[in-house]
PDB file of N, CA and C in Angstrom:
ATOM      1  N   UNK A 162     135.318 -71.297 123.141  1.00  0.00           N
ATOM      2  CA  UNK A 162     136.271 -71.052 124.811  1.00  0.00           C
ATOM      3  C   UNK A 162     135.471 -70.323 125.844  1.00  0.00           C
ATOM      4  N   UNK A 163     135.713 -70.669 126.961  1.00  0.00           N
ATOM      5  CA  UNK A 163     135.290 -69.528 128.126  1.00  0.00           C
ATOM      6  C   UNK A 163     136.667 -68.581 128.275  1.00  0.00           C
ATOM      7  N   UNK A 164     136.221 -67.466 128.671  1.00  0.00           N
ATOM      8  CA  UNK A 164     136.992 -66.293 129.256  1.00  0.00           C
ATOM      9  C   UNK A 164     138.188 -67.109 130.682  1.00  0.00           C
ATOM     10  N   UNK A 165     138.867 -67.446 130.533  1.00  0.00           N
ATOM     11  CA  UNK A 165     140.082 -67.872 130.940  1.00  0.00           C
ATOM     12  C   UNK A 165     139.863 -69.279 130.966  1.00  0.00           C
ATOM     13  N   UNK A 166     139.461 -69.857 130.042  1.00  0.00           N
ATOM     14  CA  UNK A 166     139.548 -71.483 130.001  1.00  0.00           C
ATOM     15  C   UNK A 166     140.823 -71.604 129.587  1.00  0.00           C
ATOM     16  N   UNK A 167     141.467 -70.625 128.498  1.00  0.00           N
ATOM     17  CA  UNK A 167     142.433 -71.318 127.645  1.00  0.00           C
ATOM     18  C   UNK A 167     143.189 -69.366 127.849  1.00  0.00           C
ATOM     19  N   UNK A 168     143.207 -68.826 128.631  1.00  0.00           N
ATOM     20  CA  UNK A 168     143.863 -67.502 128.708  1.00  0.00           C
ATOM     21  C   UNK A 168     144.958 -66.818 128.015  1.00  0.00           C
ATOM     22  N   UNK A 169     145.762 -68.337 127.342  1.00  0.00           N
ATOM     23  CA  UNK A 169     146.807 -68.317 126.987  1.00  0.00           C
ATOM     24  C   UNK A 169     146.488 -67.718 125.381  1.00  0.00           C
ATOM     25  N   UNK A 170     145.246 -67.913 125.128  1.00  0.00           N
ATOM     26  CA  UNK A 170     144.881 -67.854 123.568  1.00  0.00           C
ATOM     27  C   UNK A 170     143.670 -66.957 123.701  1.00  0.00           C
ATOM     28  N   UNK A 171     142.948 -66.727 125.150  1.00  0.00           N
ATOM     29  CA  UNK A 171     142.002 -65.326 124.783  1.00  0.00           C
ATOM     30  C   UNK A 171     142.600 -64.347 125.291  1.00  0.00           C
ATOM     31  N   UNK A 172     144.096 -63.532 125.585  1.00  0.00           N
ATOM     32  CA  UNK A 172     144.317 -62.696 126.058  1.00  0.00           C
ATOM     33  C   UNK A 172     143.331 -61.310 125.954  1.00  0.00           C
ATOM     34  N   UNK A 173     143.035 -60.883 125.206  1.00  0.00           N
ATOM     35  CA  UNK A 173     141.882 -60.128 124.979  1.00  0.00           C
ATOM     36  C   UNK A 173     141.208 -60.277 126.099  1.00  0.00           C
ATOM     37  N   UNK A 174     140.682 -60.993 126.622  1.00  0.00           N
ATOM     38  CA  UNK A 174     139.098 -61.494 127.433  1.00  0.00           C
ATOM     39  C   UNK A 174     139.862 -61.851 129.148  1.00  0.00           C
ATOM     40  N   UNK A 175     141.307 -61.876 128.853  1.00  0.00           N
ATOM     41  CA  UNK A 175     142.066 -61.479 130.396  1.00  0.00           C
ATOM     42  C   UNK A 175     141.282 -61.141 131.118  1.00  0.00           C
ATOM     43  N   UNK A 176     140.848 -60.074 130.577  1.00  0.00           N
ATOM     44  CA  UNK A 176     140.058 -58.707 132.019  1.00  0.00           C
ATOM     45  C   UNK A 176     138.629 -59.491 132.669  1.00  0.00           C
ATOM     46  N   UNK A 177     138.024 -59.742 131.683  1.00  0.00           N
ATOM     47  CA  UNK A 177     137.058 -60.432 131.353  1.00  0.00           C
ATOM     48  C   UNK A 177     137.177 -61.571 132.152  1.00  0.00           C
ATOM     49  N   UNK A 178     138.135 -62.486 131.911  1.00  0.00           N
ATOM     50  CA  UNK A 178     138.707 -63.949 132.960  1.00  0.00           C
ATOM     51  C   UNK A 178     138.660 -63.540 134.149  1.00  0.00           C
ATOM     52  N   UNK A 179     139.248 -62.713 134.500  1.00  0.00           N
ATOM     53  CA  UNK A 179     139.587 -62.330 136.092  1.00  0.00           C
ATOM     54  C   UNK A 179     138.300 -61.522 136.721  1.00  0.00           C
ATOM     55  N   UNK A 180     137.293 -61.610 136.104  1.00  0.00           N
ATOM     56  CA  UNK A 180     135.860 -61.038 136.707  1.00  0.00           C
ATOM     57  C   UNK A 180     135.841 -59.734 136.591  1.00  0.00           C
ATOM     58  N   UNK A 181     136.456 -58.955 135.618  1.00  0.00           N
ATOM     59  CA  UNK A 181     136.082 -57.510 135.502  1.00  0.00           C
ATOM     60  C   UNK A 181     134.865 -57.398 134.669  1.00  0.00           C
ATOM     61  N   UNK A 182     134.519 -56.086 134.148  1.00  0.00           N
ATOM     62  CA  UNK A 182     133.198 -56.218 133.406  1.00  0.00           C
ATOM     63  C   UNK A 182     133.567 -56.166 132.096  1.00  0.00           C
ATOM     64  N   UNK A 183     132.552 -56.783 131.439  1.00  0.00           N
ATOM     65  CA  UNK A 183     132.780 -56.783 129.605  1.00  0.00           C
ATOM     66  C   UNK A 183     132.144 -57.935 129.367  1.00  0.00           C
ATOM     67  N   UNK A 184     131.909 -58.116 127.844  1.00  0.00           N
ATOM     68  CA  UNK A 184     131.029 -59.000 127.282  1.00  0.00           C
ATOM     69  C   UNK A 184     131.783 -60.425 127.564  1.00  0.00           C
ATOM     70  N   UNK A 185     130.850 -61.807 127.246  1.00  0.00           N
ATOM     71  CA  UNK A 185     131.957 -62.801 127.421  1.00  0.00           C
ATOM     72  C   UNK A 185     132.673 -63.299 126.200  1.00  0.00           C
ATOM     73  N   UNK A 186     133.770 -64.353 125.748  1.00  0.00           N
ATOM     74  CA  UNK A 186     134.264 -64.694 124.954  1.00  0.00           C
ATOM     75  C   UNK A 186     133.385 -65.512 124.170  1.00  0.00           C
ATOM     76  N   UNK A 187     132.146 -66.029 124.643  1.00  0.00           N
ATOM     77  CA  UNK A 187     131.473 -66.730 123.822  1.00  0.00           C
ATOM     78  C   UNK A 187     130.720 -66.116 122.678  1.00  0.00           C
ATOM     79  N   UNK A 188     130.957 -65.103 122.679  1.00  0.00           N
ATOM     80  CA  UNK A 188     129.878 -64.214 121.994  1.00  0.00           C
ATOM     81  C   UNK A 188     130.778 -63.232 121.042  1.00  0.00           C
TER      82      UNK A 188
END
């Protein structure tokens, strides 16, 4: 899943999905 693609399931990835610094959810 990509960050933000299913933000309801990747809550820990939300900051990254919004363009914030950090690793991608793919790894």
